[in-house]
Amino acid sequence: MRATNFAVRALLALVLALLLPAAWAGVPNNRAQPAYAEEQTIMQAEQGSRAPEPGLASAESGRVHIDRHFLGQYGAAEGDVILQRGGNTWRVLRNGPIGTTAGTLFVLALVGIGLFYLAVGTARQQHPDSGRKIVRFSNWDRLVHWTTAISFLLLAFTGLIILFGKVVLRPWMGAQVFSVLAYLSKYVHNFFGPLFILCSLVMFFTFLRRNFFNRLDWQWFREGGGIVSHKHVRAGFFNAGEKAWFWLGITLLGLVMSITGLILDFTNMGQTRYILQVANYFHIGGATLYIIAAMGHIYIGTLGTEGAYHAMRYGTVDEEWARQHHEAWYEQVKAGGAPPVPPDGRRMPPPSTRPGAAT
């Protein structure tokens, strides 16, 4: 456990060190609008023109979207567009307010988790282990969870490099080394994105039946889960906090990330550059919330709750742990007569994939 705590703390310290400069990661010339000489020339010509500009409904306006102007001949795929002024708007927003807000939220989340840990500490088991273990997660549950988690972490780290790398990493890493890292990050992000979508779908249907809310969950919310007070609060197989993570994180934010990610990943499906830019706004916003929520989930599953990591790593929990953290589920298991796992591992019944049954 000490080694795990040290590794998590070291990882948090590293991420914090990388993200501190990202909180003010705007481009140096983010006030330069327009950024390109061609666009500046066009705007000067328009300002000097006495002819009224065609309205949005006019085909002569050159407006394909309610964004800024396009220049060129337009087809369904915008193949002949010479200049799209919305690209400058997108770059300024992405590298300025959006990047700054995302970086600030990441830093605040890390600091908040650190302060919470110092103030509240780990939710430790109140009574010693009984020595009798029951199955909490089947082999399939853990395979789905870890495959999804690993793909998510790869996407999170490569996404952070893509968003903040030029400002945070390139100054001390050098342009050549960073270019290799950015190149690899881009392709890892593009190829693991569809895998993460597939894993998320499988995870949704795997854990769906255990994540419907009931009356115990509202009591759990009212008590704050007993996280701060360390008060015992009854819960089923998943408590209300875990269910909120399932519906708001895995499901809702997963949908946002999946839809926008597919739009950005497969750019040959007819979407215009304006659609890609809007998708990128939502992708960065969704990723920011998803990563912050995942940081809280990882904290609670490791440093925040004693024994929680063991449950997902090995699939079994001690009966006393189950009684303290998921009492309603524990009572259901006992009522079903599920035999415990012997401490010495002998006389073990046949393997079962049903949570609650003995291994």
CSV table of N, CA, C and O in Angstrom, one decimal, residues 23 27 40 43 47 68 86 90 110 115 117-118 145 152 162 167 170 184 209 232 239 260 263 274 278 299 307 328:
chain,number,residue,atom,x,y,z
A,23,ALA,N,-1.8,26.7,-17.3
A,23,ALA,CA,-2.9,27.5,-16.9
A,23,ALA,C,-2.9,28.9,-17.5
A,23,ALA,O,-3.9,29.5,-17.6
A,27,VAL,N,-1.4,31.7,-26.7
A,27,VAL,CA,-0.3,32.0,-27.7
A,27,VAL,C,0.2,33.5,-27.5
A,27,VAL,O,-0.6,34.3,-27.1
A,40,GLN,N,-5.8,39.7,-43.8
A,40,GLN,CA,-5.8,41.1,-43.5
A,40,GLN,C,-6.0,41.9,-44.8
A,40,GLN,O,-6.7,42.9,-44.8
A,43,MET,N,-9.7,41.9,-45.6
A,43,MET,CA,-10.5,42.7,-44.7
A,43,MET,C,-10.3,44.2,-45.1
A,43,MET,O,-11.2,45.0,-45.0
A,47,GLN,N,-13.1,46.9,-46.2
A,47,GLN,CA,-13.4,48.1,-45.5
A,47,GLN,C,-13.4,49.3,-46.4
A,47,GLN,O,-14.0,50.3,-46.2
A,68,ARG,N,-17.3,33.2,-39.7
A,68,ARG,CA,-16.7,34.2,-40.5
A,68,ARG,C,-16.7,33.8,-42.0
A,68,ARG,O,-17.0,32.6,-42.3
A,86,GLY,N,-12.6,31.4,-40.2
A,86,GLY,CA,-12.9,30.8,-38.9
A,86,GLY,C,-11.8,30.1,-38.3
A,86,GLY,O,-11.7,29.8,-37.1
A,90,TRP,N,-10.8,30.0,-34.4
A,90,TRP,CA,-10.6,28.7,-33.7
A,90,TRP,C,-9.3,28.7,-33.0
A,90,TRP,O,-9.2,28.3,-31.8
A,110,LEU,N,-6.2,19.3,-9.2
A,110,LEU,CA,-5.1,18.6,-8.5
A,110,LEU,C,-4.8,19.2,-7.1
A,110,LEU,O,-4.6,18.4,-6.1
A,115,LEU,N,-5.4,18.9,-1.2
A,115,LEU,CA,-5.9,19.5,0.1
A,115,LEU,C,-6.9,18.6,0.8
A,115,LEU,O,-6.9,18.5,2.0
A,117,TYR,N,-7.1,15.4,0.6
A,117,TYR,CA,-6.4,14.2,1.2
A,117,TYR,C,-5.7,14.6,2.5
A,117,TYR,O,-5.8,13.9,3.5
A,118,LEU,N,-5.1,15.8,2.5
A,118,LEU,CA,-4.4,16.3,3.7
A,118,LEU,C,-5.5,16.5,4.8
A,118,LEU,O,-5.2,16.3,6.0
A,145,HIS,N,-13.1,-3.1,-17.3
A,145,HIS,CA,-12.7,-1.9,-16.6
A,145,HIS,C,-11.3,-1.5,-16.9
A,145,HIS,O,-11.0,-0.3,-17.3
A,152,PHE,N,-8.3,5.1,-21.8
A,152,PHE,CA,-8.6,6.5,-21.4
A,152,PHE,C,-7.4,7.2,-21.0
A,152,PHE,O,-7.2,8.4,-21.3
A,162,ILE,N,-1.0,17.2,-26.9
A,162,ILE,CA,-1.5,17.9,-28.1
A,162,ILE,C,-1.9,19.3,-27.7
A,162,ILE,O,-1.6,20.3,-28.5
A,167,VAL,N,3.6,24.8,-25.3
A,167,VAL,CA,3.9,25.7,-24.3
A,167,VAL,C,4.6,25.1,-23.1
A,167,VAL,O,5.6,25.7,-22.6
A,170,ARG,N,7.8,21.9,-25.1
A,170,ARG,CA,8.8,22.2,-26.1
A,170,ARG,C,9.9,23.1,-25.6
A,170,ARG,O,11.1,23.0,-26.0
A,184,LEU,N,4.0,11.1,-32.3
A,184,LEU,CA,3.5,9.8,-31.7
A,184,LEU,C,2.2,10.0,-30.9
A,184,LEU,O,1.3,9.2,-31.0
A,209,ARG,N,-27.0,-2.7,-15.3
A,209,ARG,CA,-28.0,-3.2,-14.4
A,209,ARG,C,-27.7,-2.9,-12.9
A,209,ARG,O,-28.5,-3.0,-12.1
A,232,HIS,N,-20.9,5.9,8.7
A,232,HIS,CA,-21.3,4.7,7.9
A,232,HIS,C,-22.6,5.0,7.2
A,232,HIS,O,-23.6,5.4,7.9
A,239,ASN,N,-22.4,2.6,-4.8
A,239,ASN,CA,-23.0,3.7,-4.1
A,239,ASN,C,-23.4,4.8,-5.1
A,239,ASN,O,-23.1,4.7,-6.3
A,260,THR,N,-17.8,13.8,-30.8
A,260,THR,CA,-16.8,14.8,-31.3
A,260,THR,C,-15.5,14.1,-31.8
A,260,THR,O,-14.9,14.6,-32.8
A,263,ILE,N,-16.0,12.7,-35.3
A,263,ILE,CA,-16.0,13.8,-36.2
A,263,ILE,C,-14.6,14.3,-36.6
A,263,ILE,O,-14.3,14.6,-37.7
A,274,TYR,N,-15.8,24.3,-40.4
A,274,TYR,CA,-16.5,24.9,-39.3
A,274,TYR,C,-17.1,23.9,-38.3
A,274,TYR,O,-17.0,24.0,-37.1
A,278,VAL,N,-16.1,23.5,-34.3
A,278,VAL,CA,-17.0,23.4,-33.2
A,278,VAL,C,-16.9,22.1,-32.4
A,278,VAL,O,-16.9,22.1,-31.2
A,299,TYR,N,-8.6,8.9,-7.4
A,299,TYR,CA,-8.3,9.2,-6.0
A,299,TYR,C,-9.1,8.3,-5.0
A,299,TYR,O,-8.5,7.7,-4.1
A,307,GLY,N,-8.7,-0.4,0.4
A,307,GLY,CA,-9.2,-1.7,-0.1
A,307,GLY,C,-9.9,-1.6,-1.4
A,307,GLY,O,-10.2,-2.7,-2.0
A,328,ALA,N,-25.8,-2.9,2.0
A,328,ALA,CA,-27.0,-3.5,1.4
A,328,ALA,C,-26.6,-4.7,0.5
A,328,ALA,O,-27.3,-5.7,0.4
